[in-house]
XYZ file of C-alpha atoms in Angstrom:
451
model
C -57.448 -42.914 -43.031
C -59.982 -43.600 -40.272
C -57.249 -44.700 -37.847
C -55.147 -41.578 -38.457
C -55.269 -38.705 -35.922
C -54.876 -35.094 -37.047
C -52.677 -33.840 -34.217
C -52.279 -30.303 -35.540
C -55.982 -29.354 -35.569
C -58.831 -29.364 -33.034
C -59.024 -30.555 -29.444
C -55.791 -32.001 -28.080
C -56.980 -33.702 -24.886
C -59.391 -36.207 -26.447
C -56.945 -36.997 -29.230
C -54.168 -37.719 -26.728
C -56.468 -40.244 -25.040
C -57.385 -41.793 -28.397
C -53.665 -42.177 -29.063
C -52.404 -43.163 -25.605
C -55.057 -45.663 -24.478
C -54.705 -48.065 -27.442
C -50.927 -47.697 -27.134
C -51.025 -48.579 -23.434
C -53.270 -51.555 -24.154
C -50.870 -52.672 -26.891
C -47.844 -52.529 -24.604
C -49.750 -54.230 -21.789
C -50.776 -56.986 -24.176
C -47.178 -57.310 -25.333
C -46.113 -57.734 -21.721
C -48.781 -60.391 -21.310
C -46.599 -62.496 -23.610
C -43.988 -62.604 -20.857
C -46.600 -62.806 -18.108
C -48.150 -65.815 -19.854
C -44.709 -67.389 -20.048
C -44.142 -66.852 -16.317
C -47.639 -67.997 -15.328
C -47.583 -71.195 -17.393
C -44.059 -72.064 -16.297
C -44.847 -71.295 -12.651
C -47.923 -73.518 -12.635
C -46.639 -76.453 -14.712
C -42.837 -76.502 -14.267
C -42.154 -74.955 -10.834
C -40.384 -71.925 -9.464
C -36.938 -72.963 -10.784
C -38.145 -72.717 -14.391
C -40.045 -69.548 -13.475
C -36.850 -68.033 -12.093
C -34.965 -69.045 -15.269
C -37.440 -67.180 -17.502
C -37.595 -64.154 -15.196
C -33.837 -63.821 -14.943
C -33.673 -63.201 -18.705
C -35.792 -60.027 -18.628
C -32.899 -57.549 -18.185
C -30.760 -59.406 -20.743
C -33.491 -59.276 -23.359
C -34.036 -55.610 -22.534
C -30.337 -54.913 -23.085
C -30.419 -56.502 -26.543
C -33.748 -55.006 -27.674
C -33.643 -51.472 -26.265
C -31.102 -50.035 -28.693
C -33.454 -50.646 -31.606
C -36.555 -49.677 -29.630
C -34.822 -46.332 -29.050
C -33.909 -45.978 -32.709
C -37.548 -46.657 -33.599
C -38.400 -43.536 -31.563
C -36.119 -41.672 -33.956
C -38.217 -42.994 -36.831
C -41.398 -41.921 -35.050
C -40.208 -38.343 -34.503
C -38.721 -37.988 -38.009
C -41.911 -39.189 -39.709
C -44.199 -37.210 -37.376
C -42.310 -33.983 -38.068
C -42.447 -34.649 -41.825
C -46.208 -35.245 -41.566
C -46.592 -31.892 -39.803
C -44.614 -30.236 -42.598
C -46.511 -32.086 -45.338
C -43.207 -33.466 -46.698
C -44.313 -36.691 -48.447
C -40.866 -37.482 -49.848
C -39.242 -37.497 -46.396
C -42.120 -39.578 -45.015
C -41.561 -42.254 -47.683
C -37.777 -42.204 -47.333
C -38.010 -42.514 -43.549
C -40.483 -45.403 -43.734
C -38.367 -47.470 -46.120
C -35.139 -46.678 -44.272
C -36.774 -47.724 -40.991
C -37.907 -51.104 -42.350
C -34.390 -51.924 -43.543
C -32.819 -50.800 -40.263
C -35.191 -53.134 -38.440
C -34.451 -56.197 -40.576
C -30.685 -55.739 -40.723
C -30.456 -54.795 -37.044
C -32.576 -57.747 -35.979
C -30.416 -60.264 -37.829
C -27.285 -58.680 -36.360
C -28.676 -58.941 -32.830
C -29.527 -62.617 -33.363
C -25.964 -63.442 -34.359
C -24.360 -61.244 -31.703
C -26.732 -62.444 -28.994
C -26.122 -66.129 -29.716
C -22.368 -65.564 -29.419
C -22.598 -63.968 -25.974
C -25.661 -65.724 -24.494
C -23.828 -68.189 -22.279
C -21.392 -65.603 -20.923
C -24.179 -63.147 -20.156
C -26.087 -65.761 -18.148
C -22.905 -66.502 -16.199
C -22.340 -62.802 -15.504
C -25.830 -62.630 -14.020
C -24.806 -65.124 -11.355
C -27.770 -67.361 -12.151
C -27.751 -70.364 -9.740
C -26.545 -73.684 -11.156
C -29.958 -75.315 -10.784
C -31.551 -72.888 -13.263
C -28.551 -71.983 -15.464
C -29.241 -74.481 -18.283
C -32.907 -73.503 -18.526
C -32.101 -69.776 -18.518
C -29.587 -70.183 -21.345
C -31.970 -72.354 -23.393
C -34.777 -69.779 -23.075
C -32.494 -66.932 -24.152
C -31.067 -68.739 -27.178
C -34.481 -69.618 -28.579
C -35.789 -66.091 -27.907
C -32.845 -64.607 -29.831
C -33.869 -66.455 -32.991
C -36.928 -64.193 -33.120
C -35.012 -60.902 -32.884
C -35.530 -59.881 -36.554
C -39.325 -60.045 -36.257
C -39.306 -58.516 -32.749
C -37.299 -55.503 -33.937
C -39.367 -55.268 -37.138
C -42.618 -55.094 -35.160
C -41.304 -52.200 -33.042
C -40.340 -50.183 -36.119
C -43.608 -50.947 -37.898
C -45.548 -49.844 -34.819
C -43.448 -46.642 -34.609
C -44.258 -45.854 -38.246
C -47.989 -46.264 -37.646
C -47.913 -44.268 -34.402
C -46.190 -41.350 -36.122
C -49.460 -40.639 -37.969
C -51.623 -41.346 -34.915
C -52.560 -44.940 -35.703
C -52.286 -46.885 -32.444
C -55.288 -49.146 -33.117
C -53.728 -51.347 -35.798
C -50.737 -52.381 -33.629
C -53.264 -53.191 -30.882
C -55.270 -55.447 -33.198
C -52.073 -57.205 -34.300
C -51.095 -57.788 -30.666
C -54.540 -59.160 -29.780
C -54.193 -61.791 -32.497
C -50.583 -62.659 -31.680
C -51.313 -62.563 -27.935
C -54.020 -65.187 -28.276
C -51.604 -67.209 -30.389
C -48.945 -66.935 -27.697
C -51.205 -68.109 -24.854
C -52.579 -71.055 -26.842
C -49.097 -72.166 -27.889
C -47.770 -71.746 -24.324
C -50.388 -74.140 -23.005
C -49.949 -76.561 -25.906
C -46.149 -76.755 -25.708
C -45.884 -76.890 -21.895
C -49.108 -78.499 -20.614
C -49.707 -80.888 -23.532
C -46.250 -81.674 -24.921
C -44.436 -81.405 -21.579
C -41.868 -78.841 -22.714
C -40.526 -76.241 -20.228
C -38.722 -72.976 -21.003
C -38.129 -74.032 -24.605
C -41.901 -74.228 -25.100
C -42.673 -70.716 -23.859
C -39.756 -69.140 -25.725
C -40.801 -70.856 -28.967
C -44.380 -69.636 -28.454
C -43.085 -66.072 -28.011
C -41.067 -66.228 -31.242
C -44.011 -67.554 -33.263
C -46.404 -64.939 -31.862
C -43.974 -62.163 -32.822
C -43.824 -63.538 -36.366
C -47.611 -63.177 -36.444
C -47.705 -59.574 -35.127
C -44.897 -58.271 -37.357
C -46.394 -60.051 -40.364
C -49.796 -58.449 -39.840
C -48.324 -54.940 -39.652
C -46.093 -55.509 -42.679
C -49.089 -56.550 -44.792
C -50.994 -53.487 -43.529
C -48.150 -51.165 -44.549
C -48.021 -52.797 -47.981
C -51.757 -52.246 -48.549
C -52.447 -48.877 -46.894
C -53.248 -45.831 -49.033
C -51.550 -43.422 -46.592
C -48.193 -41.723 -47.142
C -46.524 -44.353 -44.918
C -47.205 -47.095 -47.497
C -44.331 -49.561 -48.022
C -43.174 -50.418 -51.554
C -40.803 -53.385 -51.705
C -38.862 -51.883 -54.618
C -38.249 -48.669 -52.647
C -36.583 -50.373 -49.678
C -33.205 -48.715 -49.304
C -31.229 -46.646 -46.821
C -31.580 -42.881 -47.387
C -28.532 -41.211 -45.867
C -30.017 -37.868 -44.813
C -33.055 -39.465 -43.220
C -30.872 -42.101 -41.548
C -28.819 -39.367 -39.891
C -31.975 -37.706 -38.522
C -33.320 -41.021 -37.225
C -30.035 -41.940 -35.558
C -29.554 -38.465 -34.093
C -32.769 -38.856 -32.123
C -32.903 -42.622 -31.768
C -29.364 -43.610 -30.802
C -29.241 -41.551 -27.571
C -32.620 -43.012 -26.589
C -31.410 -46.497 -27.514
C -28.147 -46.159 -25.616
C -30.125 -44.852 -22.657
C -32.269 -47.974 -22.805
C -29.235 -50.245 -23.091
C -27.453 -48.653 -20.140
C -30.722 -48.718 -18.221
C -30.945 -52.443 -18.940
C -27.308 -52.908 -17.930
C -28.117 -51.328 -14.577
C -31.062 -53.719 -14.305
C -28.714 -56.636 -15.035
C -26.552 -55.556 -12.099
C -29.671 -55.268 -9.936
C -30.809 -58.699 -11.168
C -27.441 -60.120 -10.135
C -28.008 -58.749 -6.630
C -31.505 -60.268 -6.627
C -30.080 -63.607 -7.805
C -27.661 -63.636 -4.875
C -30.650 -63.778 -2.492
C -31.864 -67.157 -3.786
C -34.505 -68.758 -6.005
C -37.495 -67.605 -3.936
C -36.512 -63.931 -4.225
C -35.729 -64.389 -7.941
C -39.192 -65.836 -8.559
C -40.836 -63.120 -6.445
C -39.026 -60.307 -8.222
C -40.031 -61.767 -11.578
C -43.688 -62.030 -10.535
C -43.733 -58.476 -9.141
C -42.138 -57.105 -12.284
C -44.808 -58.741 -14.444
C -47.500 -56.779 -12.566
C -45.757 -53.438 -12.062
C -44.908 -53.201 -15.748
C -48.598 -52.772 -16.594
C -48.635 -49.450 -14.723
C -45.366 -48.455 -16.380
C -46.832 -49.002 -19.842
C -49.780 -46.743 -19.010
C -47.278 -44.089 -18.002
C -45.014 -44.680 -21.004
C -47.923 -44.381 -23.459
C -48.455 -40.746 -22.473
C -44.722 -40.095 -22.863
C -44.869 -41.485 -26.404
C -48.046 -39.524 -27.095
C -46.260 -36.360 -26.015
C -43.364 -37.141 -28.371
C -45.579 -37.707 -31.411
C -47.976 -34.786 -30.826
C -45.101 -32.382 -30.182
C -43.240 -33.731 -33.233
C -46.161 -33.089 -35.600
C -47.040 -29.674 -34.153
C -43.404 -28.570 -34.055
C -43.122 -29.574 -37.724
C -46.267 -27.566 -38.470
C -44.931 -24.539 -36.563
C -47.728 -24.674 -33.968
C -45.659 -24.179 -30.854
C -48.514 -23.258 -28.491
C -50.014 -26.682 -29.118
C -46.688 -28.241 -28.082
C -46.907 -26.698 -24.602
C -50.607 -27.534 -24.371
C -49.724 -31.141 -25.180
C -47.165 -31.233 -22.363
C -49.647 -29.981 -19.762
C -52.398 -32.375 -20.800
C -50.073 -35.377 -21.005
C -48.785 -34.696 -17.480
C -52.301 -34.455 -16.037
C -53.681 -37.455 -17.892
C -50.606 -39.558 -17.176
C -50.848 -38.822 -13.442
C -54.541 -39.736 -13.348
C -54.379 -42.963 -15.351
C -51.137 -44.206 -13.792
C -52.440 -43.509 -10.290
C -55.629 -45.478 -10.902
C -53.689 -48.394 -12.401
C -51.250 -48.539 -9.478
C -54.138 -48.402 -6.991
C -55.958 -51.303 -8.639
C -52.809 -53.435 -8.717
C -52.049 -52.732 -5.044
C -55.610 -53.556 -3.968
C -55.697 -56.878 -5.808
C -51.950 -57.458 -5.852
C -51.672 -60.569 -3.677
C -54.527 -62.287 -5.486
C -52.981 -61.444 -8.856
C -49.564 -62.690 -7.765
C -51.038 -66.140 -7.117
C -51.439 -66.453 -10.879
C -47.656 -66.743 -11.105
C -46.886 -68.763 -7.977
C -48.805 -69.764 -4.847
C -45.783 -69.866 -2.510
C -46.579 -67.403 0.381
C -42.952 -66.252 0.595
C -42.895 -65.499 -3.128
C -46.151 -63.530 -2.882
C -45.075 -61.451 0.147
C -41.710 -60.567 -1.383
C -43.280 -59.703 -4.742
C -45.836 -57.424 -3.062
C -43.001 -55.622 -1.255
C -41.465 -54.913 -4.659
C -44.770 -53.468 -5.908
C -44.976 -51.061 -2.969
C -41.480 -49.665 -3.551
C -41.851 -49.395 -7.321
C -45.218 -47.648 -7.206
C -43.890 -45.134 -4.700
C -41.108 -44.411 -7.215
C -43.726 -43.814 -9.923
C -44.646 -40.554 -8.138
C -41.539 -39.211 -9.872
C -41.390 -41.492 -12.878
C -44.590 -40.274 -14.575
C -43.159 -36.755 -14.919
C -39.808 -38.081 -16.115
C -41.484 -40.104 -18.883
C -43.645 -37.239 -20.173
C -40.923 -34.566 -19.963
C -38.463 -36.813 -21.798
C -41.095 -37.476 -24.456
C -41.714 -33.748 -24.808
C -38.042 -33.007 -25.414
C -37.703 -35.818 -27.958
C -40.632 -34.336 -29.889
C -38.399 -31.308 -30.555
C -35.558 -33.614 -31.557
C -33.736 -33.077 -28.244
C -32.743 -36.635 -27.347
C -29.171 -36.571 -26.033
C -29.734 -34.415 -22.932
C -32.671 -36.354 -21.411
C -30.774 -39.551 -22.199
C -27.719 -38.211 -20.368
C -29.832 -37.223 -17.352
C -31.345 -40.706 -17.211
C -28.010 -42.467 -17.612
C -26.392 -40.485 -14.814
C -29.413 -40.097 -12.535
C -30.993 -43.532 -12.870
C -28.283 -45.913 -13.994
C -25.363 -44.253 -12.212
C -27.108 -44.053 -8.864
C -28.418 -47.620 -9.103
C -24.994 -49.029 -9.916
C -23.385 -47.033 -7.094
C -26.067 -48.239 -4.681
C -25.651 -51.914 -5.555
C -21.861 -51.779 -5.263
C -21.710 -49.718 -2.047
C -24.921 -49.909 0.003
C -26.190 -53.404 -0.843
C -23.055 -55.280 0.345
C -23.575 -53.755 3.820
C -27.308 -54.543 3.959
C -27.849 -57.581 1.745
C -31.629 -57.880 1.657
C -34.375 -57.317 -0.907
C -35.691 -54.105 0.680
C -32.269 -52.482 0.299
C -32.289 -53.221 -3.430
C -35.776 -51.751 -3.837
C -34.957 -48.498 -2.025
C -32.766 -47.339 -4.904
C -35.742 -47.010 -7.282
C -37.486 -43.979 -5.707
C -34.117 -42.352 -4.927
C -32.773 -42.619 -8.488
C -36.056 -41.672 -10.179
C -36.596 -38.667 -7.916
C -33.175 -37.181 -8.686
C -33.530 -37.835 -12.416
C -36.985 -36.266 -12.642
C -35.794 -32.977 -11.145
C -32.812 -32.944 -13.528
C -35.060 -33.414 -16.593
C -37.473 -30.759 -15.314
C -34.552 -28.315 -15.175
C -33.576 -29.279 -18.733
C -37.148 -28.770 -19.963
C -37.284 -25.253 -18.523
C -33.853 -24.009 -19.524
C -32.583 -25.860 -22.615
C -33.504 -24.822 -26.176
C -35.771 -25.323 -28.042
C -38.060 -26.248 -25.150
C -37.065 -23.110 -23.210
C -38.521 -20.743 -25.807
C -41.977 -22.280 -25.629
C -42.342 -23.324 -22.013
C -41.051 -20.145 -20.341
C -42.941 -17.891 -22.748
C -46.166 -19.727 -21.948
C -45.532 -19.711 -18.197
C -44.853 -15.962 -18.235
C -48.108 -15.294 -20.057
């Protein structure tokens, strides 16, 4: 019980930080899996292998994001039931979520293996890195069941305010990943197959730790093997919230695949640079995203408990805290950016191009922090489709249009990067409008603003 946060009583601000900071550290550590892959490959196997690993990021995102989104549905459903004190729904949602994760993960392994080669071809990956890119993806796909399971287990724990246990699991598996990366690549002489195998094994470790915790906990989220089954009513609630978020993530990843194809057309150096830049910028994104998830969970519990004033208070505090922490993180990365980029590759052209990416992306984060928190706020009420629609049209639609119309006329890396602040700015204003004028958010936000 010591890791659980009572979100419906007492001070909200400190509790948001206690929830969001471990969550941000967890997601940053999870990204360090990929960063370790890129760094080890870049130092021991060269920029071709580094480009092969980096080019898989949007593909992996496309395959994973549907179930990451559905796990948000589990988070909101369980959080609301906790606020209502409904122990039966909590148990049903937990056991349904575990089965969704396992079945969905196995399905994605099979489906992904069938389409892996064609997806790599669609990306326009250069011939010199094609074989390595396909090999990395195929080995990574074997680990999909445990990767999806970890995300659902973490969502279950976060629904009751426990963000520390997933962090501990990631610390252990992260150390495992780095050690295995170095052993497979530096000692055994493997390349992309070594880092992908290390990633799979480390995810087995993290999901295993959380599963054992859920079996042994004395909280209402305890897992009983004999109770694992799909509960129809709960499944509908989870999918109602989670599927729009998952589809949003998939379409978002599809747009990134198109952008990656444009990046690939500019050559191996730009591919490696974009990969290196992404592996730094994502740390700031995870800080931002943690406050969005905090907003979802706090609003979900308080909405379930009928404490609507605390929902609006949560929104205000999450916006302020997200702006402060994301701004500091972006500033630190920009100050030390070129030194940090040398971890991935020492080529001056790679470093300069990667730093250019950081500058454009962090400018776009001026809008993105509000978009993340506002979307999280709406999902806490169970409103998932409308923010997903805004993101699909505003972010994905604009990015696709830009790549197919503007980029062919000005085929350089800066042109690709310019679409990020444009698309995020438009989407943020659309979601702000939704937050102010779409029920149930309208009732609480406007009433509070008027008072």
